[in-house]
Amino acid sequence: RKRDNNEKLETNTTTTTIRKEENEGNICLICYDIYSASGDHTAVSLKCGHLFGKSCILEWLNQSEKCCTCNSRALKRDIRDLIVPKLAMDPKKMEGLRTEYSDKLYINQRVIDDNQKIMEETHFSEIYIEYLEHQLMYYEKLAKTRDRIRRKRIKAPLPNRVNTTVSFHHGKMQAGNYIFGIEHIIETSNSRAISLCKDLGLLVVTSKLNGIHGILKISLSGNYDQEFIELTRPIREVVSSPHINDPRILLGDTTSIKIINVETNNIVASYTVSSPVWSVCWHSENPSIVYAGCSNGNLYMYHLTKNTKSHCHRFTTLDQTGIHSLYHILDKRKGIDGVFSGSLSSINYYIYDEDEYISTSFEIELNYKDCTSISYDKESKYHLASFRNTGTSTISHIIYSYMRMTPSIYRRFFSRD
């Protein structure tokens, strides 16, 4: 038994010696533990030069006033704090620092993400501000053009006074004389149709100059400058694009429909038609779709990007008389999407439903036979139809409201020829 204890003591001594050699300079010679960088077990030295953990040597000197290594005299006042590189840190403090570091990493990533989001929002805001600035410049230009036109208003003499008598069968308006003042007189030749290009401040008028058919561009600012665009055939109808910042006009002649850019005077598209075109119109929402009504009652739809050679749809018309009026209506709130056409004998509505146009006819009172024109007001959403009254010298004008596919007369009034 004594032999076993001696062997165990020798083993412990050997292990301690090896451990001491491996960690010499980094461990306390009392507890053989590594010094800490902070806390109670920091590295200190005595006057003799030996190093210990501070808490260990304080406890030792409470029992003896000698160095436990060399037996030299040692007192507590001889203890000196040392700065030793590569010392171990207190585990609790190390864990706290790790947690603090992780928290700061998380916060830093949040800051980076928020900063990226702010940069993206700032970029989109700058784009939107630039768009608003362009819109403001556009409307300021329109306002200046309007002011120039008002300043150049012509004070016309008495012949410019026009009297007309209108009698209403419905409503509170009374019959009477209405005076219209002439703003400006523009001399043209053989003009049949006119259209206003609001965005460009231009009037486009069909005309004939020195025997040549074409359209006349008239500027509404400055000195009312004019420019003639030569075409080959007489034009019956011309309509400017209703889409914002679109400089194109749509016109119909005896053999074709054409789309012209009035800024460059170039023909953008042209389609041949089998009979003379009496009326044309644009799609209210899609700038690539146009419609054309012909003298034989045919009604066509053209798609400028899908088919550049011919029409993409031919409507099944309800009569064979010429279509003199045409307009498209898109009212998503009321579920109205279709084309209205007016001919001498009827007013028709072609509703678009599931990729197909369905023909519907307005119910027109029997004493109104010859329809001469129809039009539509987007603000009030009313339709105006004009008729020649058989056997009288008056023209009837009827305002329709169109709700759920059922037209109803809102107001009827007459004007004398």
mmCIF file of C-alpha atoms in Angstrom, residues 10-20:
data_model
loop_
_atom_site.group_PDB
_atom_site.id
_atom_site.type_symbol
_atom_site.label_atom_id
_atom_site.label_comp_id
_atom_site.label_asym_id
_atom_site.label_seq_id
_atom_site.Cartn_x
_atom_site.Cartn_y
_atom_site.Cartn_z
ATOM 1 C CA GLU A 10 5.758 10.297 -8.296
ATOM 2 C CA THR A 11 3.147 10.387 -11.070
ATOM 3 C CA ASN A 12 1.596 13.597 -9.742
ATOM 4 C CA THR A 13 5.023 15.172 -9.413
ATOM 5 C CA THR A 14 5.894 14.242 -12.997
ATOM 6 C CA THR A 15 2.548 15.608 -14.305
ATOM 7 C CA THR A 16 2.978 18.817 -12.360
ATOM 8 C CA THR A 17 6.505 19.231 -13.674
ATOM 9 C CA ILE A 18 5.402 18.745 -17.287
ATOM 10 C CA ARG A 19 2.476 21.090 -16.849
ATOM 11 C CA LYS A 20 4.742 23.641 -15.227
#
